[in-house]
CSV table of C-alpha atoms in Angstrom, one decimal:
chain,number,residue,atom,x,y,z
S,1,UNK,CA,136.2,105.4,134.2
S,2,UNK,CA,135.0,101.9,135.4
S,3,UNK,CA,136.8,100.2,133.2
S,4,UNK,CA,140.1,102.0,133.8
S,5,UNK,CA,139.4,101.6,137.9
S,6,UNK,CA,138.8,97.7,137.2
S,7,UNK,CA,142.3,97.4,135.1
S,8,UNK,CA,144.1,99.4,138.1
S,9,UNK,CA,142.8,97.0,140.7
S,10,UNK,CA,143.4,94.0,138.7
S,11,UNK,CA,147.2,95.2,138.1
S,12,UNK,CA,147.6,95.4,141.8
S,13,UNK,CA,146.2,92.1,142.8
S,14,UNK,CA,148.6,90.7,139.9
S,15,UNK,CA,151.6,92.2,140.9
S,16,UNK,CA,152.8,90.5,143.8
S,17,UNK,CA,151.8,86.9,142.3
S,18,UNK,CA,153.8,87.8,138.8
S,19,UNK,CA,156.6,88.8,141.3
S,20,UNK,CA,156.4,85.3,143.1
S,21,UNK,CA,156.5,83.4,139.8
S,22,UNK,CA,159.8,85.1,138.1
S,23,UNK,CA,161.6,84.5,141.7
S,24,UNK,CA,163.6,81.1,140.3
S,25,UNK,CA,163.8,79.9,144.3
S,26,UNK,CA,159.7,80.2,144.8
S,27,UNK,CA,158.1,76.8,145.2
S,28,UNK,CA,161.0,75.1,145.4
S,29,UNK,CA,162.0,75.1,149.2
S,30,UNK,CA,160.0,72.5,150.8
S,31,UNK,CA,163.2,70.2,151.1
S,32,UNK,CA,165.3,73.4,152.2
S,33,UNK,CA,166.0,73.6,156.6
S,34,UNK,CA,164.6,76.2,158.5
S,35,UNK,CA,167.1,76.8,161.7
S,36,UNK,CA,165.9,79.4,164.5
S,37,UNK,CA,168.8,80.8,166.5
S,38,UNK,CA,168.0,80.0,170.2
S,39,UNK,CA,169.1,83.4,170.9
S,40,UNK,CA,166.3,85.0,168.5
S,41,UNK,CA,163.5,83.3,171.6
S,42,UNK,CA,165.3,84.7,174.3
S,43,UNK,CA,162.9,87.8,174.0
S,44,UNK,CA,163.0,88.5,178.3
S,45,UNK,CA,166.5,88.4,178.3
S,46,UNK,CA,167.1,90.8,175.4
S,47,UNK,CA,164.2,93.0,176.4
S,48,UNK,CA,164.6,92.9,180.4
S,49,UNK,CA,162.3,96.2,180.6
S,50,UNK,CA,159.6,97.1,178.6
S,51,UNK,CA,156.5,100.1,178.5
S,52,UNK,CA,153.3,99.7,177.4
S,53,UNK,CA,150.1,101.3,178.0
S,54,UNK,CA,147.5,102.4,176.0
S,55,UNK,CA,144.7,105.5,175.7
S,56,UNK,CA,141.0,106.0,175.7
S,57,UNK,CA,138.6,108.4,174.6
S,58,UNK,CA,135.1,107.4,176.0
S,59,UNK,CA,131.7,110.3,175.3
S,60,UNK,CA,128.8,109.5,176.5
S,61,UNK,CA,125.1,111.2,176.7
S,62,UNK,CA,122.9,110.9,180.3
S,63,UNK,CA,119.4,110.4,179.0
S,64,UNK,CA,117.6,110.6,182.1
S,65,UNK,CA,118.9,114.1,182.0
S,66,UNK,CA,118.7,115.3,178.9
S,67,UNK,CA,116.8,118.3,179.1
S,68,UNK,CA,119.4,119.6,182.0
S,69,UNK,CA,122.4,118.5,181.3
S,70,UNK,CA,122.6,116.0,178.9
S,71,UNK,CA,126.6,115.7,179.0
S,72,UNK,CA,127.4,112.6,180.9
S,73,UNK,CA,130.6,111.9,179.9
S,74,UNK,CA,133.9,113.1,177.9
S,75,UNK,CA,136.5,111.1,179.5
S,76,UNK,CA,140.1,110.8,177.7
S,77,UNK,CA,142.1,108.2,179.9
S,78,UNK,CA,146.0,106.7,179.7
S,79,UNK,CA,147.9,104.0,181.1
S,80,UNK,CA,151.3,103.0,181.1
S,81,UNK,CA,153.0,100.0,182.3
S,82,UNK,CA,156.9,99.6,183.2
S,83,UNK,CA,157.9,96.5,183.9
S,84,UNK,CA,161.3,95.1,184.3
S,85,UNK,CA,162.4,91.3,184.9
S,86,UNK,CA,165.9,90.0,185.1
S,87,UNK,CA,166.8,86.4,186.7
S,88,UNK,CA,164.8,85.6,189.4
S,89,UNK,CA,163.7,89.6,189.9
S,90,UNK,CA,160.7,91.7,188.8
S,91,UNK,CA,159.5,95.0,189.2
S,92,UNK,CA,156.5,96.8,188.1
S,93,UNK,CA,155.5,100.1,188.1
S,94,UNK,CA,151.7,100.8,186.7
S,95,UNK,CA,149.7,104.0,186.6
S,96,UNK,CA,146.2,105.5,185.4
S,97,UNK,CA,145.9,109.3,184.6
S,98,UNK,CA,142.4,111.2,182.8
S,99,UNK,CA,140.3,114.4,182.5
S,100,UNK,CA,137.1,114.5,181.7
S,101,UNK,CA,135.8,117.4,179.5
S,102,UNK,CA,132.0,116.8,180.4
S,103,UNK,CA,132.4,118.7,183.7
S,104,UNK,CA,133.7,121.9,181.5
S,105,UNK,CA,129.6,122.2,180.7
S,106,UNK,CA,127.6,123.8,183.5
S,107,UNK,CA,130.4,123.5,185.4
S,108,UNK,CA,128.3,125.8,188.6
S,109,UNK,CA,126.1,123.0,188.5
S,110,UNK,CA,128.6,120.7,190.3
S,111,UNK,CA,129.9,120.5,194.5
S,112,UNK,CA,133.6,120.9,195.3
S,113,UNK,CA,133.9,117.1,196.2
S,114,UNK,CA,132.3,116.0,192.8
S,115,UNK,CA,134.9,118.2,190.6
S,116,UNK,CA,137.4,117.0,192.3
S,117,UNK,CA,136.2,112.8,192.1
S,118,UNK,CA,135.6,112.9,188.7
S,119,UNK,CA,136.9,115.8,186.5
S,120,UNK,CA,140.9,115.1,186.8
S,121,UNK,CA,142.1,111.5,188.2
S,122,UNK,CA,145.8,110.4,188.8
S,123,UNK,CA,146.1,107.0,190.2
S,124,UNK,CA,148.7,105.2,191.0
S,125,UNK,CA,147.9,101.1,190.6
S,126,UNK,CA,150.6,98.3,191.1
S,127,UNK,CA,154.1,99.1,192.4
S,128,UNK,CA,156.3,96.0,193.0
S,129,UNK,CA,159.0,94.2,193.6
S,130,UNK,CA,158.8,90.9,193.4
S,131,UNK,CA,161.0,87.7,194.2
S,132,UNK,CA,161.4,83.8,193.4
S,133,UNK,CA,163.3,81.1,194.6
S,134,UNK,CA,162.1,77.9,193.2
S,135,UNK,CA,158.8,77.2,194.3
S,136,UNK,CA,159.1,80.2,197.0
S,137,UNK,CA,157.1,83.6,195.4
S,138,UNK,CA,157.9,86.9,197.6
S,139,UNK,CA,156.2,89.9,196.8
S,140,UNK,CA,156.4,93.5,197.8
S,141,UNK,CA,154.5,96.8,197.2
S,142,UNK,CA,151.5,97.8,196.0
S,143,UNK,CA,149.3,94.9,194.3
S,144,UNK,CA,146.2,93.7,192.8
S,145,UNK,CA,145.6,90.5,193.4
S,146,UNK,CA,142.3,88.6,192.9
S,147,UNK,CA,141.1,86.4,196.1
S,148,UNK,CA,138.6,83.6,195.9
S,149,UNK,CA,138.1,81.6,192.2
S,150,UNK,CA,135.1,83.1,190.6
S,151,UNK,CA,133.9,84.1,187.1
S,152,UNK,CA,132.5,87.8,188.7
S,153,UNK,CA,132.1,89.2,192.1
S,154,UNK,CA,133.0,86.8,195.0
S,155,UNK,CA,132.5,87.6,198.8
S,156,UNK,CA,136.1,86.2,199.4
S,157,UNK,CA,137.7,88.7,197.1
S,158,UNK,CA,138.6,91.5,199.6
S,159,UNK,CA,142.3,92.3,199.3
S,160,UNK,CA,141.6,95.0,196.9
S,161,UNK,CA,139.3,98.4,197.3
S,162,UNK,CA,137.2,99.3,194.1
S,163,UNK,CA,136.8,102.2,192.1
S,164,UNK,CA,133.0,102.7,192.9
S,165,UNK,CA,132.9,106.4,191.4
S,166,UNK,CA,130.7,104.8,188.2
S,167,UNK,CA,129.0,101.6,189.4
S,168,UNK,CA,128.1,98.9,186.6
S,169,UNK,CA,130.0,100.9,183.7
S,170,UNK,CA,133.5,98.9,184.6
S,171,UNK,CA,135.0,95.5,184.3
S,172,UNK,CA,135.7,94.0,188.1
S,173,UNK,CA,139.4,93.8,187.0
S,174,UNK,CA,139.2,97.6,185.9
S,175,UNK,CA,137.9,98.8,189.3
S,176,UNK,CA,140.5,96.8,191.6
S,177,UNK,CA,143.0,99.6,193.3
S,178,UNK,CA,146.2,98.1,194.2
S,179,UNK,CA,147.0,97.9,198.3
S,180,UNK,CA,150.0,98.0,200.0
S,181,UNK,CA,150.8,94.5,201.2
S,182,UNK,CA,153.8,92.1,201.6
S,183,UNK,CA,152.9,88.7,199.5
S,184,UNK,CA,154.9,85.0,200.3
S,185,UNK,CA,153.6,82.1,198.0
S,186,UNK,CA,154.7,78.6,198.4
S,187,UNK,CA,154.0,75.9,195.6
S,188,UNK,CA,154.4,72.5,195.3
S,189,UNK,CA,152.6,70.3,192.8
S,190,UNK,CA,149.5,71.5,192.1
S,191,UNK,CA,149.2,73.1,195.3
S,192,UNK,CA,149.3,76.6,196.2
S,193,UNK,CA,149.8,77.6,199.6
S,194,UNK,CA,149.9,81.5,199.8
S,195,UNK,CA,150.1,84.2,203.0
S,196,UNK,CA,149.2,88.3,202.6
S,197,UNK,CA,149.6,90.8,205.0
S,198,UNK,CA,148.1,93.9,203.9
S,199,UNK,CA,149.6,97.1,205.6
S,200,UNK,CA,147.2,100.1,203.9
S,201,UNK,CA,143.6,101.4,205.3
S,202,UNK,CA,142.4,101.5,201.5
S,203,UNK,CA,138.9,102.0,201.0
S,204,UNK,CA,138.6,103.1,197.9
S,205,UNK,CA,136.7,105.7,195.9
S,206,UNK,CA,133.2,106.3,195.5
S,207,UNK,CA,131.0,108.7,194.2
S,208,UNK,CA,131.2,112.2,196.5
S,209,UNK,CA,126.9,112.5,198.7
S,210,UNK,CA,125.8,114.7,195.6
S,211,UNK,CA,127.8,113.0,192.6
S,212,UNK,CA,126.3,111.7,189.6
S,213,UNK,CA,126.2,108.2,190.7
S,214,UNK,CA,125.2,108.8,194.9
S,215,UNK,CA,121.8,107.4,195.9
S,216,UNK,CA,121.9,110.3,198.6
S,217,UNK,CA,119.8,112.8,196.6
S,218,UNK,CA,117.2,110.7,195.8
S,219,UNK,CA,116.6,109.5,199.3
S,220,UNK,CA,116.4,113.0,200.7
S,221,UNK,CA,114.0,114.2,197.9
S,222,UNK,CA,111.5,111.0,197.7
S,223,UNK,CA,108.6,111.4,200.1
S,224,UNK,CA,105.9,113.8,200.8
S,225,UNK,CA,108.1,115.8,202.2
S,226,UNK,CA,111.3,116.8,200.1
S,227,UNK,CA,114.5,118.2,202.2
S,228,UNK,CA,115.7,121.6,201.0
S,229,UNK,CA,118.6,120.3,200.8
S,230,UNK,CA,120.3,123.5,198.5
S,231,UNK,CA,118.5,126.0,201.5
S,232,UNK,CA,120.3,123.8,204.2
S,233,UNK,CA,123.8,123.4,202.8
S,234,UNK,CA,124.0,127.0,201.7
S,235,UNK,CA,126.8,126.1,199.5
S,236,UNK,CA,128.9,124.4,201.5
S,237,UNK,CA,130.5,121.1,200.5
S,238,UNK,CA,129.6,117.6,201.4
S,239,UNK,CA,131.6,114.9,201.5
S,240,UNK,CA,132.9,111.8,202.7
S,241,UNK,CA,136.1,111.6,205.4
S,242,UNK,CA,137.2,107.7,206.5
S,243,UNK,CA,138.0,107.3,210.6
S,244,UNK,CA,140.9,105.4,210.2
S,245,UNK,CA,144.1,107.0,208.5
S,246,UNK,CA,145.9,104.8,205.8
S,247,UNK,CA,148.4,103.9,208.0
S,248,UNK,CA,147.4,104.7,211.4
S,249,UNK,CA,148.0,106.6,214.0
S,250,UNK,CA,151.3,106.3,215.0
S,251,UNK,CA,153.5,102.9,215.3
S,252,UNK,CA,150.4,101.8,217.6
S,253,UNK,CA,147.9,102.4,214.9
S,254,UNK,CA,149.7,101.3,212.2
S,255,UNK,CA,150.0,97.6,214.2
S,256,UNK,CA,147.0,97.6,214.6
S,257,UNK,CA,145.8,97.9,211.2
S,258,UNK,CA,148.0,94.8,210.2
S,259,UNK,CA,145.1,93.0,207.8
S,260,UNK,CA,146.3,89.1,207.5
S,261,UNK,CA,145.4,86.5,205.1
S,262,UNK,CA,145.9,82.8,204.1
S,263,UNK,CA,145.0,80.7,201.3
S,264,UNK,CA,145.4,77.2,199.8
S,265,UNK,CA,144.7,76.5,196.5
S,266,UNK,CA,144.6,73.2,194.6
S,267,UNK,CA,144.3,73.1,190.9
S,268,UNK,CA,144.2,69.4,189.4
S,269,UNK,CA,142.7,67.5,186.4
S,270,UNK,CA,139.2,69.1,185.7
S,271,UNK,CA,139.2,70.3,188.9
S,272,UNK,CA,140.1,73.4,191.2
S,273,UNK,CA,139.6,73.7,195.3
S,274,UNK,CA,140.6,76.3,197.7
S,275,UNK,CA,140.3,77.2,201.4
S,276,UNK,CA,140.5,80.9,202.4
S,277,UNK,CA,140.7,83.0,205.5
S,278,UNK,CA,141.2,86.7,206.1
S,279,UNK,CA,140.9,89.1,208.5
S,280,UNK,CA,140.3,92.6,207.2
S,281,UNK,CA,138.7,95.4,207.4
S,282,UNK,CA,135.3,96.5,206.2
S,283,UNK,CA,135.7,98.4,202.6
S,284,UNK,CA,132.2,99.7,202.7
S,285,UNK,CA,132.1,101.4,205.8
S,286,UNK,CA,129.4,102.4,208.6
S,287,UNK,CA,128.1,105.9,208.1
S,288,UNK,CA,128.3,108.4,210.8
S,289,UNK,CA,126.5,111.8,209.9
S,290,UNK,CA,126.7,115.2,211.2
S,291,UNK,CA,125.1,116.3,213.9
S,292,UNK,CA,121.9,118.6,213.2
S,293,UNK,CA,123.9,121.4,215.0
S,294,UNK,CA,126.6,121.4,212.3
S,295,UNK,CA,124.4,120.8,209.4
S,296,UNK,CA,122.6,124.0,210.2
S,297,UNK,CA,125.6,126.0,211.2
S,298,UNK,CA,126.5,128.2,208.8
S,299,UNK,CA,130.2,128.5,210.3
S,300,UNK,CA,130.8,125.2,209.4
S,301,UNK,CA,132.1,125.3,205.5
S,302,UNK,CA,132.6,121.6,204.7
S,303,UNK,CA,130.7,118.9,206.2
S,304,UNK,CA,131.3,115.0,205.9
S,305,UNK,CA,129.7,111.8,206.8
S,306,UNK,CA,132.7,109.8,208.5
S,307,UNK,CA,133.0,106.0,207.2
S,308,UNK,CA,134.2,103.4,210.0
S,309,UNK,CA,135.8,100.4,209.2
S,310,UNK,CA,135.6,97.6,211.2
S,311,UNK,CA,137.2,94.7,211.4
S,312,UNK,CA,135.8,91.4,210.5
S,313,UNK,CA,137.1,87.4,209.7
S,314,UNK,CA,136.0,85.7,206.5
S,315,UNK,CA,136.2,82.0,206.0
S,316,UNK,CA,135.3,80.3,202.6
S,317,UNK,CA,136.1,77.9,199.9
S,318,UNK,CA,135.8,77.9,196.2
S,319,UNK,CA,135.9,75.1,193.7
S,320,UNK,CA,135.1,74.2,190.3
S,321,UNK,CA,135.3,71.3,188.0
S,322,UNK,CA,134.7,69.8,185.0
């Protein structure tokens, strides 16, 4: 039987160089001219729109937990791209949909606000249209864009809001949520001279008081002198509200929330400089709790801490070289 597997492999590694050597033309075309048609290159042209995407399965076990609930994760994930380009136009439409089965186990082990964080997600990520005219760069719609040069997190990157729902377990560029914002970009030379208005309250998402990943819990059990927290609650559902509404109240509001930025980057040989200033508003929030009254009241069936987000101005530069 050995023998007869050896022979069959043999045969197959044999065939295609037997097949080679009784073609009369092989080895003999090193003088012959290889011509490309131009038009074969022109792959945007003949593909102006184009879908990718691609999907995930990720299972994981919670080993702190293991006697409980041991199930930390069953998450099945997809993402598709569209993106179209012709001339001096593009458009982009990109979105992120998953389930995760882990929250199918001891499902009455889990709040309202943490099912509905992590067990079904639909997000929608960039949505654009963009523009350019020579060295001008116009873009509109929702966008991800990364500000401030840095190799991981930098305290000038805050166009975007983050995906905080699983800290440490994603990529920065995986945790980015697109923002609405209007984009003009100027370059000349090496330089880079770029305004951003950003029209959308985003602040994210984060993980619900009594998710998996909140350090809420933990602060209200350690001490002497744990909280009942399950006898006070009752039941009810705790959660997190913003202040501000996405896009304001009213005309008014939505002026006001205006978030501007400018930037001017220089990239050169071996080296890289840029000056930034924004003014935005805080991502992380200043808590606000419930008053005692309403924690206690049973007539109350959700309760939130409410996030403010103020305004503040960032100034910075970045560089590198070498």
């Amino acid at each position: 039987m050995k023998v007869l597997l050896r022979g069959l492999v043999f045969l197959i590694l044999l065939a295609p160089v037997t097949a080679l050597a009784q073609d009369e033309d092989w080895g003999d075309g090193a003088d012959e001219e290889i011509t490309i048609d131009e038009s074969d290159l022109q792959i945007e042209d003949a593909l102006p729109v184009s879908l990718t995407g691609f999907f995930r399965s990720a299972w994981a076990l919670w080993v702190e937990r293991f006697d409980d609930n041991p199930w930390a994760r069953g998450k099945q994930s997809l993402d598709l791209k569209l993106t179209a380009k012709k001339k001096f136009v593009r458009f982009v439409i990109d979105g992120h949909a998953s389930w995760d089965a882990a929250y199918l186990h001891k499902r009455d082990s889990y709040d309202k606000p943490t099912l509905e964080a992590y067990e079904f997600s639909l997000i929608g990520k960039e949505m654009f249209i963009g523009y350019t005219f020579g060295p001008v760069d116009i873009t509109l719609g929702r966008q991800i864009v990364a500000w401030g040069e840095g190799d991981t997190m930098s305290p000038l990157d805050v166009v975007n809001p983050r995906d905080l729902r699983e800290p440490g377990l994603a990529d920065l560029d995986d945790i980015r949520m697109a923002v609405l914002a209007t984009r003009v970009g100027v370059f000349y030379r090496s330089h880079r001279f770029e305004a951003m208005v950003l029209h959308e309250a985003n602040f994210g998402l984060r993980s619900p008081p009594f998710g998996p990943f909140s350090p809420l819990p933990a602060l209200l059990n350690s001490g002497d002198s744990p909280l009942p927290i399950g006898d006070i609650l009752g039941g009810r559902n705790f959660g997190y509200k913003d202040a501000e509404e996405p896009f304001g109240d009213g005309m008014g509001g939505f002026f006001s929330q205006q978030q501007p930025l400018f930037r001017w980057v220089y990239k050169g040989a071996g080296i890289d400089v840029g000056a930034y200033v924004a003014h935005t508003m805080d991502k992380q929030g200043v808590f606000e709790f419930p008053s005692p009254a309403d924690i206690l009241s049973p007539e109350r069936p959700d309760l939130a801490i409410t996030l403010k987000h103020p305004f503040f101005t960032t100034v910075g530069t970045s560089g590198a070289w070498g």
